[in-house]
PDB file of C-alpha atoms in Angstrom:
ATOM      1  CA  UNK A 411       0.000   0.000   0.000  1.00 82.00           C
ATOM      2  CA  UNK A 412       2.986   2.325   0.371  1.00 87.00           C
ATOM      3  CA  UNK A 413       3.863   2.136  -2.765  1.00 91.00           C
ATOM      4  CA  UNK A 414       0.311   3.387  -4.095  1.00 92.00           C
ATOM      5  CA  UNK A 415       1.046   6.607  -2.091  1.00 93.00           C
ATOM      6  CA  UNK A 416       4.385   7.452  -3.341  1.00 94.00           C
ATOM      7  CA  UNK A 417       3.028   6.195  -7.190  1.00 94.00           C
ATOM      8  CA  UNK A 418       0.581   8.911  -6.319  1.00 94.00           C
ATOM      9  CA  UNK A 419       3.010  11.938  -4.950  1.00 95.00           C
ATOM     10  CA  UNK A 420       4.741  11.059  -8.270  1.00 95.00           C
ATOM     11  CA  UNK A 421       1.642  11.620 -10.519  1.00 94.00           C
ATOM     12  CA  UNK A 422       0.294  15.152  -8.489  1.00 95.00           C
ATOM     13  CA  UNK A 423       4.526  16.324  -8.315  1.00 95.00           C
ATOM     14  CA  UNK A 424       4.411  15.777 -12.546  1.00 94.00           C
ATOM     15  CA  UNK A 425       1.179  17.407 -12.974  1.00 94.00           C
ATOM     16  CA  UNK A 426       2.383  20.549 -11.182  1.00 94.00           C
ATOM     17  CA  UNK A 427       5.678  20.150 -13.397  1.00 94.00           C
ATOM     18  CA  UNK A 428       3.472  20.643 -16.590  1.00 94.00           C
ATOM     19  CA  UNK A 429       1.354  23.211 -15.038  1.00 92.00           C
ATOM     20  CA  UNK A 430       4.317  25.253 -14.816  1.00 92.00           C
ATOM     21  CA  UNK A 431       5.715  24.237 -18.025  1.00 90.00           C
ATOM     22  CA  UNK A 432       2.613  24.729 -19.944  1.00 90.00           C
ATOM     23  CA  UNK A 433       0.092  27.196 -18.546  1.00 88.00           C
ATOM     24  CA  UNK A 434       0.966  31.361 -18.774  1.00 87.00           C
ATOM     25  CA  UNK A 435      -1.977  32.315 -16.353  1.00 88.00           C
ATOM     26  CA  UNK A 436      -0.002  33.524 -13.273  1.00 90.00           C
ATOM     27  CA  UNK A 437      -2.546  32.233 -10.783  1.00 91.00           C
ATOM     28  CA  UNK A 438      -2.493  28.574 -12.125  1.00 92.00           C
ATOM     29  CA  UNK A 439       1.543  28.599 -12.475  1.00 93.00           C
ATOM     30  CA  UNK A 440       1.812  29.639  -8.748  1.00 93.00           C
ATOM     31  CA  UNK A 441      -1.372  27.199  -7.591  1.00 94.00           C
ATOM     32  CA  UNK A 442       0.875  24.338  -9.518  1.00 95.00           C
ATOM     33  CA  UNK A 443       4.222  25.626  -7.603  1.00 94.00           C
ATOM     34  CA  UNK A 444       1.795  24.770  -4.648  1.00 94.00           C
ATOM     35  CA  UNK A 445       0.626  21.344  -6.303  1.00 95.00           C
ATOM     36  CA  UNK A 446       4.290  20.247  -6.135  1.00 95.00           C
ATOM     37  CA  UNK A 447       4.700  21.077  -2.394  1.00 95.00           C
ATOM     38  CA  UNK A 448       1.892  19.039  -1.574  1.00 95.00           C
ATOM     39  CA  UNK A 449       2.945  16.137  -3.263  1.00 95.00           C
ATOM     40  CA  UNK A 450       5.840  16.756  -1.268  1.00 95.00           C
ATOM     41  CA  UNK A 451       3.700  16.548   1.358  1.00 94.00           C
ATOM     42  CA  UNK A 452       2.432  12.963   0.574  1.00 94.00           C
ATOM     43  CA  UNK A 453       5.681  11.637   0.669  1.00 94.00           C
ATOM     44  CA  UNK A 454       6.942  13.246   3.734  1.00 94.00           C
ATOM     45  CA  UNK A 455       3.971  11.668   5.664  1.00 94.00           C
ATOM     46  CA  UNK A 456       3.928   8.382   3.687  1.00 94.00           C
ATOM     47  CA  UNK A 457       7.518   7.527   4.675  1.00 93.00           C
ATOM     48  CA  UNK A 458       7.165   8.743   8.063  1.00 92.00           C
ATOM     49  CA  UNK A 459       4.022   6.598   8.630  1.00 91.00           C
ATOM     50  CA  UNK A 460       6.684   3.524   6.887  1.00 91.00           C
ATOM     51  CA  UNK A 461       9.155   4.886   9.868  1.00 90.00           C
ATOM     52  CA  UNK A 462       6.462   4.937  12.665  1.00 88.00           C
ATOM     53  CA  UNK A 463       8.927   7.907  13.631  1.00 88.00           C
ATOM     54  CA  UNK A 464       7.141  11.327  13.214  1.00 89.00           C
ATOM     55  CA  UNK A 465      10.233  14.046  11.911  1.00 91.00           C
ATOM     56  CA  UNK A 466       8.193  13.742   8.759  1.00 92.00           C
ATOM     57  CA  UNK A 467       5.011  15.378  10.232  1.00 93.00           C
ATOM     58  CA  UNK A 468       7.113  18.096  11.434  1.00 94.00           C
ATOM     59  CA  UNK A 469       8.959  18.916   7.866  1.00 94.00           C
ATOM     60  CA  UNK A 470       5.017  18.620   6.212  1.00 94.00           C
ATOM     61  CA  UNK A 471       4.557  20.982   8.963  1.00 93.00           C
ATOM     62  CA  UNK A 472       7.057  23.228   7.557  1.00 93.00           C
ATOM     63  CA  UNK A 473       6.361  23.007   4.395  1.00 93.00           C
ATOM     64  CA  UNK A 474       2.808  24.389   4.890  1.00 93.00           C
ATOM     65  CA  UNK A 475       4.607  27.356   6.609  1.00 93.00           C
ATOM     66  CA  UNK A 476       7.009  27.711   3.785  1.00 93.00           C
ATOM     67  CA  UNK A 477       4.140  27.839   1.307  1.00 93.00           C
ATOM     68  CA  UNK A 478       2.116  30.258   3.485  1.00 92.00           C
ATOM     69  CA  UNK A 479       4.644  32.759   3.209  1.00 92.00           C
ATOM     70  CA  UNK A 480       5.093  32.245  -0.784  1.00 92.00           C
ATOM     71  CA  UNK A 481       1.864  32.295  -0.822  1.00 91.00           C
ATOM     72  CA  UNK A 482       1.687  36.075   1.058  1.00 90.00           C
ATOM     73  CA  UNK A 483       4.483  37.255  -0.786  1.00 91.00           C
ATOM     74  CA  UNK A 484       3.557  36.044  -4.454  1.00 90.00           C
ATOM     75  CA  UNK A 485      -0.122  37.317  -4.294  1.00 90.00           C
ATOM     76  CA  UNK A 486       1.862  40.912  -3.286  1.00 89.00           C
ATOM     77  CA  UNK A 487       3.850  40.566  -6.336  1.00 88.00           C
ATOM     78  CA  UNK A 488       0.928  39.835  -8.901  1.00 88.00           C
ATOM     79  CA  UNK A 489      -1.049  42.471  -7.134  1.00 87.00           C
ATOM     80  CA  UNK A 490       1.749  45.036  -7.968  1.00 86.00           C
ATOM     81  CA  UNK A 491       2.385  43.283 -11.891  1.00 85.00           C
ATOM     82  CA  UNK A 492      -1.614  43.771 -12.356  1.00 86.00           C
ATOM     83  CA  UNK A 493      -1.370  47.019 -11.339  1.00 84.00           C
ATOM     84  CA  UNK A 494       1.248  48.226 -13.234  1.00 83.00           C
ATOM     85  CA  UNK A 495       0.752  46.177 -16.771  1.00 80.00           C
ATOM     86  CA  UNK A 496      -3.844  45.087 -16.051  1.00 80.00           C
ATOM     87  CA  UNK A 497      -2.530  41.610 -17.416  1.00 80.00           C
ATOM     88  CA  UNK A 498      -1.849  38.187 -15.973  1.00 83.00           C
ATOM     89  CA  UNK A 499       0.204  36.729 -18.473  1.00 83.00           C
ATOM     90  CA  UNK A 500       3.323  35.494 -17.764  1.00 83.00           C
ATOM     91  CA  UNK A 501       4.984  36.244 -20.893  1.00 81.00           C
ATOM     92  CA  UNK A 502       4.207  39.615 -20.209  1.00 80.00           C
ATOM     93  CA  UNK A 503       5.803  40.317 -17.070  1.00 79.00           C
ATOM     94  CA  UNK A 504       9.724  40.552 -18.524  1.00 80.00           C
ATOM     95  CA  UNK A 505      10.689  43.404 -16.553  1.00 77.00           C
ATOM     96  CA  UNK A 506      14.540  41.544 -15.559  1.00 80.00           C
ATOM     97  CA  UNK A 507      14.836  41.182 -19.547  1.00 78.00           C
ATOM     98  CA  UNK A 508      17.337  43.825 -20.041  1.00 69.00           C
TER      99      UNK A 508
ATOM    100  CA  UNK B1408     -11.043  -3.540   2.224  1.00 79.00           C
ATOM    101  CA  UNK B1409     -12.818  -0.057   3.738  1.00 86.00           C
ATOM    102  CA  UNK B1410      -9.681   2.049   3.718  1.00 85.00           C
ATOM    103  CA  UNK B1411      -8.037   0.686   0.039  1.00 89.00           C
ATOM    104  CA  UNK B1412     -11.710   2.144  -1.223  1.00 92.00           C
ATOM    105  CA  UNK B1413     -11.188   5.094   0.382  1.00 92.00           C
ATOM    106  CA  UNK B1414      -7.323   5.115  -0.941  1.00 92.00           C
ATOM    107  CA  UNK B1415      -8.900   4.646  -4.431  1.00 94.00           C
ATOM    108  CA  UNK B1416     -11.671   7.456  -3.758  1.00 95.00           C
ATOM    109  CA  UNK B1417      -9.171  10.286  -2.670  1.00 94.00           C
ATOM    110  CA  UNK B1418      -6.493   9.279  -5.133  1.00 94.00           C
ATOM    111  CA  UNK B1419      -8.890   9.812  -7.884  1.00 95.00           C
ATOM    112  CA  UNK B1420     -10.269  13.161  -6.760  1.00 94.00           C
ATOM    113  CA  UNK B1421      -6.925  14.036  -6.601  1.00 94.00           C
ATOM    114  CA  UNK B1422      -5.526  13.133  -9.831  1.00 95.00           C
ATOM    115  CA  UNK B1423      -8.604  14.568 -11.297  1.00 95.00           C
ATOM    116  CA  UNK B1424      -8.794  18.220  -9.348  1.00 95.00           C
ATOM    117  CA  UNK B1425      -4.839  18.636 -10.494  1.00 94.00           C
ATOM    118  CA  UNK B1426      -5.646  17.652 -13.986  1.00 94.00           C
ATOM    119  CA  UNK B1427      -8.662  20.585 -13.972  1.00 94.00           C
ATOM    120  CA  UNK B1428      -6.113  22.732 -12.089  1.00 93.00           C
ATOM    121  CA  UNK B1429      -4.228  22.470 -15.046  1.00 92.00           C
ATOM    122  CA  UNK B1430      -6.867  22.836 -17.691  1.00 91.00           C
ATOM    123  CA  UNK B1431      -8.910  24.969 -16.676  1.00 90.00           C
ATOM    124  CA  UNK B1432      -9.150  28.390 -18.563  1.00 88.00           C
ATOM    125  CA  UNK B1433      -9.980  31.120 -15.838  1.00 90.00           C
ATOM    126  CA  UNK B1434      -7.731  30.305 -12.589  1.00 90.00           C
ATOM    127  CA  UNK B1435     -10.973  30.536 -10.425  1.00 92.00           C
ATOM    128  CA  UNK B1436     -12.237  26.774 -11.536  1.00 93.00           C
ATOM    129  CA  UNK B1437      -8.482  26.217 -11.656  1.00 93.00           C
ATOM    130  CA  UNK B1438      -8.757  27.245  -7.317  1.00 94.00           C
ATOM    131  CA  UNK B1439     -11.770  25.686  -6.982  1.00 94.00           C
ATOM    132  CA  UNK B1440     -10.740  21.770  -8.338  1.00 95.00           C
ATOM    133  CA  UNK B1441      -7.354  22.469  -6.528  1.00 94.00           C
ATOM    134  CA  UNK B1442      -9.433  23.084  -3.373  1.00 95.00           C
ATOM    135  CA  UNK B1443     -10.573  19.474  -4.162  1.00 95.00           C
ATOM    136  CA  UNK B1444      -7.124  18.230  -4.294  1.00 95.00           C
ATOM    137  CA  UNK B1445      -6.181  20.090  -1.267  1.00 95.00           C
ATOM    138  CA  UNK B1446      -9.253  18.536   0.634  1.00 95.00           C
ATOM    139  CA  UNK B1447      -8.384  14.946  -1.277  1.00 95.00           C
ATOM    140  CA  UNK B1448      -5.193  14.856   0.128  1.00 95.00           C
ATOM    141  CA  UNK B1449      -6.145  15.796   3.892  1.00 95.00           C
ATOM    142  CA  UNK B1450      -8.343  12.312   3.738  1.00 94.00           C
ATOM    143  CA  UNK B1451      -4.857  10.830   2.694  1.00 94.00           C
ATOM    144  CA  UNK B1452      -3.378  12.141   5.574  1.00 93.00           C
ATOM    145  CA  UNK B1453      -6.223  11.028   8.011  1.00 92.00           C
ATOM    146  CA  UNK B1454      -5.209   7.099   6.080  1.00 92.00           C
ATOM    147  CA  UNK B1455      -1.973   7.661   7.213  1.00 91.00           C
ATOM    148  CA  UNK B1456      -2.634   8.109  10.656  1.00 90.00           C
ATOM    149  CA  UNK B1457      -1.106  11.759  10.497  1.00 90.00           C
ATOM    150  CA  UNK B1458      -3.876  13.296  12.026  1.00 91.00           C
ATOM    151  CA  UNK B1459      -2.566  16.740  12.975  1.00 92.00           C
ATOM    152  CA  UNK B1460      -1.718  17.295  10.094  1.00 93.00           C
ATOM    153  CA  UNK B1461      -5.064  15.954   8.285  1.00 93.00           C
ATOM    154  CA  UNK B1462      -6.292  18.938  10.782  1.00 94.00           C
ATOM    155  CA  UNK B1463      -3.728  21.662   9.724  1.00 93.00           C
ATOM    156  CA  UNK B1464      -4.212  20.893   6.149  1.00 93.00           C
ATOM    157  CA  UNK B1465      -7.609  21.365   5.738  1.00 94.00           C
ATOM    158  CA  UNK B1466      -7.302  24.727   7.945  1.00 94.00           C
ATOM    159  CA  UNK B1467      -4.637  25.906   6.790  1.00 92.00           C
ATOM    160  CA  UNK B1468      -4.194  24.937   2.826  1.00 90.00           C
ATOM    161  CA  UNK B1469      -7.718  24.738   2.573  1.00 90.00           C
ATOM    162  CA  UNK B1470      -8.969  27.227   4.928  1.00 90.00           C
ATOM    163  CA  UNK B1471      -6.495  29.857   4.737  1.00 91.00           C
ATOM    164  CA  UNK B1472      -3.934  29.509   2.269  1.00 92.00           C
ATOM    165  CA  UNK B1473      -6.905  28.926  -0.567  1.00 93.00           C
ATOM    166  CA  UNK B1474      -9.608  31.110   0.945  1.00 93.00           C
ATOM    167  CA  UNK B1475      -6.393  33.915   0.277  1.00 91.00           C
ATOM    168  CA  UNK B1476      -5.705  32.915  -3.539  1.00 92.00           C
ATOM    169  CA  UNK B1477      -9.279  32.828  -4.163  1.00 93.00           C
ATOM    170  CA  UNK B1478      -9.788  36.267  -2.467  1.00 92.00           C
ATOM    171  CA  UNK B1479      -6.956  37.899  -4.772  1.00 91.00           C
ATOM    172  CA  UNK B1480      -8.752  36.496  -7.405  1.00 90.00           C
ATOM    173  CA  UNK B1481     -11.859  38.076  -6.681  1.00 91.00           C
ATOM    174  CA  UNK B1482      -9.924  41.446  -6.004  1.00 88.00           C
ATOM    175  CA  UNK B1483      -8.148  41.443  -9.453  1.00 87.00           C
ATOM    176  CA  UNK B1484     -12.160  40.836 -11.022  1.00 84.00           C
ATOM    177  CA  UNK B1485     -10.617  39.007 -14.072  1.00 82.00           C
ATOM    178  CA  UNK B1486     -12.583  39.382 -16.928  1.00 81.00           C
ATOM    179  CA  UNK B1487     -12.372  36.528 -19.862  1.00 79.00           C
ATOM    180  CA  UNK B1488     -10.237  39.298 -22.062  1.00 77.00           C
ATOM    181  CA  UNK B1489      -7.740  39.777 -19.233  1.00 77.00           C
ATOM    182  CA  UNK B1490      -6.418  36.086 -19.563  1.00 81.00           C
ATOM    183  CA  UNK B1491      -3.680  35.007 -21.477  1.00 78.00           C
ATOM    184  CA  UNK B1492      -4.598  33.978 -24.995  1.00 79.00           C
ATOM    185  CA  UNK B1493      -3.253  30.383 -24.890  1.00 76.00           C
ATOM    186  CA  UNK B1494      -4.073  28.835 -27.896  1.00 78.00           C
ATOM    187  CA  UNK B1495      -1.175  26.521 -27.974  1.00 82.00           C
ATOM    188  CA  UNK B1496      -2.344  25.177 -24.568  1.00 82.00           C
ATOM    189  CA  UNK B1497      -2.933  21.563 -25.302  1.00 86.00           C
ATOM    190  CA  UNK B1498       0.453  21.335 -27.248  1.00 89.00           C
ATOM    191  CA  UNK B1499       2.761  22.642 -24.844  1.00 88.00           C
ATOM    192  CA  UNK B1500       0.449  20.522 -22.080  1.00 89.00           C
ATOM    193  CA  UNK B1501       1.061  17.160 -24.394  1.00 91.00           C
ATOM    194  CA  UNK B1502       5.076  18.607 -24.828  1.00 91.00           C
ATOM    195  CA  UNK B1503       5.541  18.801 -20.939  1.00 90.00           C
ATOM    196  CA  UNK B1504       4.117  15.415 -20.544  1.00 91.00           C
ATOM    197  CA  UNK B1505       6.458  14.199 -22.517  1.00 93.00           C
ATOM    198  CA  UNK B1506       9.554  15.854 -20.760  1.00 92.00           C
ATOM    199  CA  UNK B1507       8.091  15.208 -17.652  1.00 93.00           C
ATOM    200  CA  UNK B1508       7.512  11.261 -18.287  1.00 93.00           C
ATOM    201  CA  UNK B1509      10.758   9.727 -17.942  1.00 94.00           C
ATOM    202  CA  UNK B1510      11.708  11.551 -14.625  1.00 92.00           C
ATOM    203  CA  UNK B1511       8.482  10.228 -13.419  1.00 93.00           C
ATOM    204  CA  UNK B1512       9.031   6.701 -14.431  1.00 94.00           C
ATOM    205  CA  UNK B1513      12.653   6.570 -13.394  1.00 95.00           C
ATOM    206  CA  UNK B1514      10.942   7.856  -9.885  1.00 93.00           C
ATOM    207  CA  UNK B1515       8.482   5.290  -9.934  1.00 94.00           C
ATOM    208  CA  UNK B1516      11.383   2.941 -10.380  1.00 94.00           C
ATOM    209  CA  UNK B1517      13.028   3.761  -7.398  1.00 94.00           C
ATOM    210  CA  UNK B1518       9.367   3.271  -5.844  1.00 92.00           C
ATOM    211  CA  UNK B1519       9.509  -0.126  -7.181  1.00 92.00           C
ATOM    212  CA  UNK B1520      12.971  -0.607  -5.799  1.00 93.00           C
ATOM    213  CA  UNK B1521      11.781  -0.243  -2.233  1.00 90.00           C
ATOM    214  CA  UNK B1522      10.300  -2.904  -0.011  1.00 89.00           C
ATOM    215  CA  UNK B1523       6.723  -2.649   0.339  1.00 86.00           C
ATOM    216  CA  UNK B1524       5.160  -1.508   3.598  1.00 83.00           C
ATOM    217  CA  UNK B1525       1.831  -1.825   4.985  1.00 83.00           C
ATOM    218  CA  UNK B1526      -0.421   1.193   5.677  1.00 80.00           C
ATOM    219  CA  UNK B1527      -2.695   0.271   8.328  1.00 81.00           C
ATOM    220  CA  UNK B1528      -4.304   3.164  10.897  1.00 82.00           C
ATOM    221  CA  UNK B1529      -2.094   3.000  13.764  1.00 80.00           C
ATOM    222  CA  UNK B1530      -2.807   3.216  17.239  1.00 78.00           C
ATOM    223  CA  UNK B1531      -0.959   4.525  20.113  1.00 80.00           C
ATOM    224  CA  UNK B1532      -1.849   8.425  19.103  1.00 83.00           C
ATOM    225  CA  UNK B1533       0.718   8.133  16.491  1.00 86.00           C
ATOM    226  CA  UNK B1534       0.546  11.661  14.931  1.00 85.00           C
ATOM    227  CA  UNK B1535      -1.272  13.430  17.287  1.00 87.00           C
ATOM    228  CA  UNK B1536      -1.516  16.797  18.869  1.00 91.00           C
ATOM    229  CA  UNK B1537       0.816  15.831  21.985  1.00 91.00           C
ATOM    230  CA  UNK B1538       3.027  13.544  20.304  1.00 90.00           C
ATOM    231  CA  UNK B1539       3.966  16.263  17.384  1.00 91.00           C
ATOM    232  CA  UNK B1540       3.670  19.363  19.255  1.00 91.00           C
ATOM    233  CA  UNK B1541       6.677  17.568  21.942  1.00 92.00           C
ATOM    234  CA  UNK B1542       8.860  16.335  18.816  1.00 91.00           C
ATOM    235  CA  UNK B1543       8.322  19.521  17.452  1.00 91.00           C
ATOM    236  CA  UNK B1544       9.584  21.696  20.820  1.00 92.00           C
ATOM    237  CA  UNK B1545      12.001  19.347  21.253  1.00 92.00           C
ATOM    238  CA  UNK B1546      14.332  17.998  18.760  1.00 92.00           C
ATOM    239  CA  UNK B1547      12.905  20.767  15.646  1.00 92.00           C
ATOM    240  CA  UNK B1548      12.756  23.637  17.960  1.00 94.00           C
ATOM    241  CA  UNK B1549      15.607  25.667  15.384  1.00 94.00           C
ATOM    242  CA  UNK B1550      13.931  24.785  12.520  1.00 93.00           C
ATOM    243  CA  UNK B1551      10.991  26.062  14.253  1.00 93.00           C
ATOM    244  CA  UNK B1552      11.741  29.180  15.249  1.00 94.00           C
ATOM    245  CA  UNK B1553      13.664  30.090  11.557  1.00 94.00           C
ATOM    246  CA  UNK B1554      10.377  29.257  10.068  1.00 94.00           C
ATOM    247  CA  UNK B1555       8.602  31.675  12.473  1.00 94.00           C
ATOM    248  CA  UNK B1556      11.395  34.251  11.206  1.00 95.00           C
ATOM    249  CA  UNK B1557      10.501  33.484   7.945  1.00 94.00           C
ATOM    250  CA  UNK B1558       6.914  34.168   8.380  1.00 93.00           C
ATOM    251  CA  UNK B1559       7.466  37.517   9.458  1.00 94.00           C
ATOM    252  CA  UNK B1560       9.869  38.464   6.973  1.00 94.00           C
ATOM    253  CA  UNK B1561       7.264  37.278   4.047  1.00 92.00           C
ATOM    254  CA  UNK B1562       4.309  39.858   6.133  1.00 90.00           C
ATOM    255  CA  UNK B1563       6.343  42.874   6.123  1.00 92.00           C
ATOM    256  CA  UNK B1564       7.541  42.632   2.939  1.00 90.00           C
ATOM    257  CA  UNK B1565       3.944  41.270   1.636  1.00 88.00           C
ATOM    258  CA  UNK B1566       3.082  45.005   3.299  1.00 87.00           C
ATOM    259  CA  UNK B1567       5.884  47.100   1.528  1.00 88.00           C
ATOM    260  CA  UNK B1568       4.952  45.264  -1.825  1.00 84.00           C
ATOM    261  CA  UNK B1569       1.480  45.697  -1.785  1.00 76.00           C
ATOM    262  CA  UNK B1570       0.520  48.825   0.376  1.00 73.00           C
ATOM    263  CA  UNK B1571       2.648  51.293  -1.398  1.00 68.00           C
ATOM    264  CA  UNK B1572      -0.522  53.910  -1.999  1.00 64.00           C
ATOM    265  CA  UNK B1573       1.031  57.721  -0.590  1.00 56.00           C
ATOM    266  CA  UNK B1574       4.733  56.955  -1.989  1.00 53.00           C
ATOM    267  CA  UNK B1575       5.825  58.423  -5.372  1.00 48.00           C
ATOM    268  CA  UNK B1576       6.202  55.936  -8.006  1.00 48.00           C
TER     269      UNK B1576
END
């Protein structure tokens, strides 16, 4: 049965990978970013559950806080982008280009 | 067996609410079938006998983490013209997959590679409130108290990004 969990943190991690790869919507790029860390998630808890030790609930733990914070800071930033360029494409937003 | 069912049940939800997440046109039915992932995987969590953190995911991915993507959402009041004209969507979706397939399998394999392990609930408040909350002030308390850092770092600069309204620009 373990294996069925970490066949599935494999599937959701890989979806989130083409999210990013092939959607330019800047919400759904950043809500797959957060896909990913759950899947992350899975497979923290799945091997500590395989352990019986519980580190791994602490690091899931931390990895909610982690994405908290992106979350705060990356809604700032597309608040600001919006403002400045009213568009939420990510092709748009080249402002490091040069 | 009761709790492969359920395994089956939330694995499918889950599978299915990231595959709309990445589909879907406008990002708020992209929020709300992620919200069904989000809640998919807390059941997960609750088979795994994790259950404080069954608790903290559904409050705080679900609850607050979501209920703030959705709100920006709402603030921004996207209209269908202000999305990205993604024509080549499907393409560059069916181009990913395949970029993204053999680091998946050659995960899987190392999945395969490991001995299986059974899953039962356990007993013994294995993943409780107690049990965490003394690992957690105990052996993680650095880790801990960086992430609190962290957290407070992210607000004020969340504040200077967003709440710049009397400055010059």
């Amino acid at each position: 049965m373990m294996h069925c969990y970490l066949y599935l943190s494999i599937i959701l991690f890989c979806l989130g990978i083409i999210g990013v790869i092939a959607r330019r919507n800047v919400f759904t790029v950043f809500m797959s970013v957060e896909l990913m860390l759950n899947a992350a998630n899975l497979a923290f808890i799945t091997f500590s559950r395989v352990h019986e030790s519980m580190d791994g609930h602490v690091l899931a733990m931390m990895v909610m806080a982690v994405a908290a914070a992106e979350a705060a800071l990356a809604l700032a930033v597309v608040i600001l982008l919006h403002k400045h360029k009213s568009k939420l494409d990510t092709n748009v937003f080249s402002l490091l280009k040069g | 067996m009761f709790a492969d069912g359920l395994f089956i049940g939330f694995a499918v939800l889950a599978v299915l609410g990231a595959v709309g997440l990445v589909l879907f046109r406008h990002p708020m039915n992209g929020a709300m079938s992620f919200v069904v992932t989000l809640i998919s995987l807390a059941g997960l969590y609750a088979l795994l006998s994790a259950k404080l953190i069954f608790a903290l995911q559904l409050i705080v991915y679900a609850g607050a983490i979501m209920s703030l993507i959705v709100f920006i959402i709402m603030f921004l009041n996207i209209q269908p013209g202000d999305l990205p004209q993604e024509e080549t969507k499907l393409f560059y979706v069916l181009g990913g997959g395949i970029v993204v397939l053999p680091i998946g399998l050659f995960l899987a394999k190392i999945v395969k590679s490991l001995p299986e392990h059974s899953t039962e609930i356990l007993g013994n408040n294995f993943g409780g409130v107690k049990e965490v909350g003394l690992l957690l002030f105990r052996d993680w308390l650095i880790p801990f108290e960086i992430v609190s850092i962290l957290l407070l770092v992210s607000l004020v600069g969340a504040v200077i990004l967003a709440g710049k309204r009397g400055t010059t620009k």
